[in-house]
Amino acid sequence: MIHTLQGKKAIVISGVPGSGKTSTALLLSTVLGALYVNLSTLSAVSCLLESYDGSRDTYIIREELLVNLLNNIISNSNTPVIIDSHYGELVPSHHVAVVIVLRIHPEELLRRLLKERRWWTPKKIAENVAAELMGSCTNNAITACGPEKVCEVDVTGLTVIEVTRKVMNIIKGVSPCVTNIDWLEHHISTEVLEFIAKYS
Ligand SMILES: Nc1ncnc2c1ncn2[C@@H]1O[C@H](COP(=O)(O)OP(=O)(O)OP(=O)(O)O)[C@@H](O)[C@H]1O
Ligand SMILES: [Mg+2]
């Protein structure tokens, strides 16, 4: 196991929907020979979806049972476990080696969601772009695991291979683990700001 994991097995790939978690986590798990776990899929196939919240267009998960299941999976795995989820804070923090938060410029995210998630309401798209603008996933991860385990990777304009290489460099200790992305310091087009204001 890579020494920077310090005996802990879970590598959490977080980020807002559309940031590229699944694409990156799948490639990373192949490169590392790690077990890949998608929390949404795991919840669904394990019958841990409690109910559907129509107002938020999302499923409510039976969190306690999912945490128990994750504990078992991670404890019994002989390899690192890559957790793919935007609610990775459910992973028991004593198992977590690192949380990699994929950050994507809100303009690229809006473009991607409008193209790829045509069935989403504008409200859901706007809320997720706003969440990225505000750094919600990073804040949630820091609250759950503490600042030292949380690292951001700017994926804007990068291919999945380039993103995976950046993540590998953090895991290997070649690149520093930092959280320093603040989109509010960057230029955000009025198109994005107006979309958020209109629909969220
Ligand atoms: N680095 C990238 N460059 C260009 N397109 C990408 C990149 N990474 C992912 N994509 C594309 O963006 C879309 C969303 O990617 P992906 O499904 O991996 O995101 P996700 O974070 O797992 O989303 P969700 O939370 O909804 O599962 C996909 O169509 C994927 O092909
Ligand atoms: Mg995904």
Coordinates of C-alpha atoms and ligand atoms in Angstrom, one line a residue:
M1 CA 0.0 0.0 0.0
I2 CA 1.2 3.5 -0.7
H3 CA 2.8 4.8 2.4
T4 CA 0.9 8.1 2.4
L5 CA -2.3 6.2 3.1
Q6 CA -0.9 5.5 6.6
G7 CA -2.7 2.2 7.0
K8 CA -6.1 3.7 6.2
K9 CA -7.9 2.2 3.3
A10 CA -10.6 4.6 2.1
I11 CA -9.8 7.1 -0.6
V12 CA -13.0 9.2 -1.1
I13 CA -13.6 11.0 -4.4
S14 CA -16.0 13.8 -3.8
G15 CA -17.3 16.7 -5.8
V16 CA -20.6 18.0 -7.1
P17 CA -22.6 15.9 -9.6
G18 CA -21.0 16.1 -13.0
S19 CA -17.5 17.0 -11.7
G20 CA -16.2 13.6 -12.9
K21 CA -16.1 11.5 -9.7
T22 CA -17.2 8.3 -11.4
S23 CA -15.0 8.7 -14.5
T24 CA -12.0 9.5 -12.2
A25 CA -12.7 6.9 -9.5
L26 CA -13.1 4.1 -11.9
L27 CA -9.7 4.8 -13.6
L28 CA -8.0 5.4 -10.3
S29 CA -9.3 2.1 -8.9
T30 CA -7.9 0.3 -12.0
V31 CA -4.5 2.0 -11.6
L32 CA -4.3 1.3 -7.9
G33 CA -5.8 -2.2 -8.1
A34 CA -8.4 -0.9 -5.6
L35 CA -11.9 -1.8 -4.8
Y36 CA -14.4 0.6 -6.3
V37 CA -17.5 1.5 -4.4
N38 CA -20.2 4.0 -5.6
L39 CA -22.3 5.0 -2.6
S40 CA -25.4 5.7 -4.7
T41 CA -25.3 2.3 -6.4
L42 CA -24.4 0.5 -3.1
S43 CA -27.4 2.2 -1.4
A44 CA -29.7 1.2 -4.2
V45 CA -28.6 -2.5 -4.6
S46 CA -28.6 -2.9 -0.8
C47 CA -32.2 -1.6 -0.5
L48 CA -31.0 1.4 1.6
L49 CA -33.0 4.0 -0.2
E50 CA -35.6 5.0 2.4
S51 CA -37.8 7.4 0.4
Y52 CA -37.8 9.8 -2.4
D53 CA -37.7 13.6 -1.7
G54 CA -39.6 15.1 -4.7
S55 CA -38.9 18.7 -3.6
R56 CA -35.1 18.0 -3.8
D57 CA -35.3 15.4 -6.6
T58 CA -33.2 13.1 -4.5
Y59 CA -33.4 9.9 -2.5
I60 CA -33.2 9.7 1.3
I61 CA -30.7 7.1 2.4
R62 CA -30.8 4.9 5.5
E63 CA -27.6 6.4 6.7
E64 CA -26.9 4.3 9.7
L65 CA -27.2 1.0 7.8
L66 CA -25.0 2.4 5.0
V67 CA -22.3 3.4 7.5
N68 CA -22.4 -0.2 9.0
L69 CA -22.2 -1.7 5.5
L70 CA -19.2 0.6 4.6
N71 CA -17.5 -0.3 7.8
N72 CA -17.7 -4.0 6.9
I73 CA -16.6 -3.5 3.3
I74 CA -13.6 -1.4 4.2
S75 CA -12.6 -3.5 7.2
N76 CA -12.7 -6.7 5.1
S77 CA -11.0 -5.4 2.0
N78 CA -7.4 -6.4 1.3
T79 CA -6.9 -3.5 -1.0
P80 CA -7.5 0.3 -0.9
V81 CA -11.2 1.2 -1.4
I82 CA -12.1 4.0 -3.7
I83 CA -15.4 5.6 -2.5
D84 CA -17.2 7.5 -5.2
S85 CA -19.8 9.9 -3.7
H86 CA -20.8 13.5 -3.2
Y87 CA -21.8 12.5 0.3
G88 CA -18.5 10.8 1.2
E89 CA -18.8 12.3 4.7
L90 CA -20.7 9.1 5.5
V91 CA -17.5 7.1 5.3
P92 CA -16.3 6.5 8.9
S93 CA -13.5 9.0 9.3
H94 CA -11.2 6.5 11.0
H95 CA -11.1 4.6 7.7
V96 CA -10.4 7.7 5.6
A97 CA -6.9 8.2 4.2
V98 CA -7.8 11.2 2.1
V99 CA -10.8 12.9 0.6
I100 CA -10.1 14.2 -2.9
V101 CA -12.6 16.9 -3.9
L102 CA -12.9 17.5 -7.6
R103 CA -13.5 21.2 -8.2
I104 CA -14.7 22.4 -11.6
H105 CA -15.1 26.0 -12.7
P106 CA -18.9 26.8 -12.5
E107 CA -19.0 27.8 -16.1
E108 CA -17.7 24.5 -17.3
L109 CA -20.0 22.7 -14.8
L110 CA -23.1 24.6 -16.0
R111 CA -22.2 23.8 -19.7
R112 CA -21.6 20.1 -18.8
L113 CA -24.9 19.8 -16.8
L114 CA -27.0 21.5 -19.4
K115 CA -25.6 19.1 -22.0
E116 CA -25.4 15.9 -20.1
R117 CA -28.4 16.1 -17.6
R118 CA -31.2 17.1 -19.9
W119 CA -33.7 15.4 -17.7
W120 CA -32.7 17.6 -14.7
T121 CA -34.8 20.6 -13.8
P122 CA -33.1 24.0 -14.1
K123 CA -33.5 24.3 -10.4
K124 CA -31.5 21.2 -9.7
I125 CA -28.8 22.3 -12.1
A126 CA -28.7 25.8 -10.6
E127 CA -28.4 24.4 -7.0
N128 CA -25.5 22.2 -8.0
V129 CA -23.6 25.0 -9.8
A130 CA -24.2 27.2 -6.7
A131 CA -22.9 24.5 -4.5
E132 CA -19.7 24.3 -6.6
L133 CA -19.4 28.1 -6.5
M134 CA -19.6 28.1 -2.7
G135 CA -17.2 25.0 -2.3
S136 CA -19.9 23.0 -0.4
C137 CA -18.3 19.6 -1.0
T138 CA -15.0 20.8 0.4
N139 CA -16.7 22.4 3.4
N140 CA -18.7 19.2 4.1
A141 CA -15.5 17.0 3.8
I142 CA -13.6 19.3 6.2
T143 CA -16.4 19.2 8.7
A144 CA -16.5 15.4 8.6
C145 CA -12.7 14.5 8.4
G146 CA -10.8 17.6 9.4
P147 CA -8.8 19.9 7.1
E148 CA -5.6 17.8 6.9
K149 CA -7.2 14.9 5.0
V150 CA -9.1 17.0 2.4
C151 CA -7.4 17.9 -0.9
E152 CA -8.9 19.8 -3.8
V153 CA -8.1 19.1 -7.5
D154 CA -9.0 21.6 -10.1
V155 CA -10.3 19.5 -13.0
T156 CA -11.3 22.4 -15.3
G157 CA -10.3 21.8 -18.9
L158 CA -8.5 18.5 -18.0
T159 CA -9.1 15.0 -19.4
V160 CA -10.0 12.1 -17.1
I161 CA -6.5 10.8 -17.5
E162 CA -5.0 14.1 -16.5
V163 CA -7.3 14.4 -13.5
T164 CA -6.4 10.8 -12.4
R165 CA -2.7 11.6 -12.7
K166 CA -3.1 14.7 -10.4
V167 CA -5.0 12.6 -7.9
M168 CA -2.3 9.9 -8.0
N169 CA 0.4 12.5 -7.4
I170 CA -1.5 13.6 -4.2
I171 CA -1.9 10.0 -3.0
K172 CA 1.8 9.3 -3.6
G173 CA 2.8 12.5 -1.8
V174 CA 4.4 14.0 -4.9
S175 CA 1.9 16.9 -4.9
P176 CA 0.7 18.7 -1.8
C177 CA -2.7 18.2 -0.3
V178 CA -4.3 21.7 -0.2
T179 CA -7.7 23.3 -0.3
N180 CA -7.3 26.7 -1.9
I181 CA -9.9 27.0 -4.7
D182 CA -12.3 29.9 -4.4
W183 CA -14.3 30.5 -7.5
L184 CA -15.5 33.8 -6.1
E185 CA -12.0 35.1 -6.7
H186 CA -12.2 34.1 -10.4
H187 CA -14.2 35.7 -13.2
I188 CA -17.7 34.2 -13.2
S189 CA -19.8 35.2 -16.3
T190 CA -23.1 37.0 -15.8
E191 CA -24.7 34.1 -17.7
V192 CA -23.8 31.7 -14.8
L193 CA -24.8 34.2 -12.1
E194 CA -28.1 34.9 -13.7
F195 CA -28.8 31.2 -14.2
I196 CA -28.3 30.6 -10.5
A197 CA -30.3 33.7 -9.5
K198 CA -33.2 32.8 -11.8
Y199 CA -33.6 29.1 -10.9
S200 CA -32.2 28.3 -7.5
Ligands
LIG1 N1 -12.3 15.3 -17.3 C1 -13.4 15.3 -18.0 N2 -13.4 16.0 -19.2 C2 -14.5 16.0 -19.9 N3 -15.7 15.3 -19.6 C3 -15.7 14.7 -18.5 C4 -14.6 14.6 -17.6 N4 -14.9 13.8 -16.5 C5 -16.2 13.5 -16.7 N5 -16.6 14.0 -17.8 C6 -18.0 13.8 -18.4 O1 -18.8 14.5 -17.5 C7 -20.0 13.7 -17.3 C8 -20.1 13.5 -15.8 O2 -19.0 12.7 -15.4 P1 -19.2 11.7 -14.2 O3 -20.4 10.8 -14.4 O4 -17.9 11.0 -14.0 O5 -19.5 12.7 -13.0 P2 -19.9 12.4 -11.5 O6 -19.3 13.4 -10.6 O7 -19.7 10.9 -11.2 O8 -21.5 12.7 -11.5 P3 -22.6 12.1 -10.5 O9 -22.4 12.7 -9.2 O10 -23.9 12.6 -11.1 O11 -22.5 10.6 -10.5 C9 -19.8 12.4 -18.1 O12 -20.6 12.5 -19.3 C10 -18.4 12.3 -18.3 O13 -18.1 11.7 -19.5
MG2 MG -21.1 9.4 -10.6

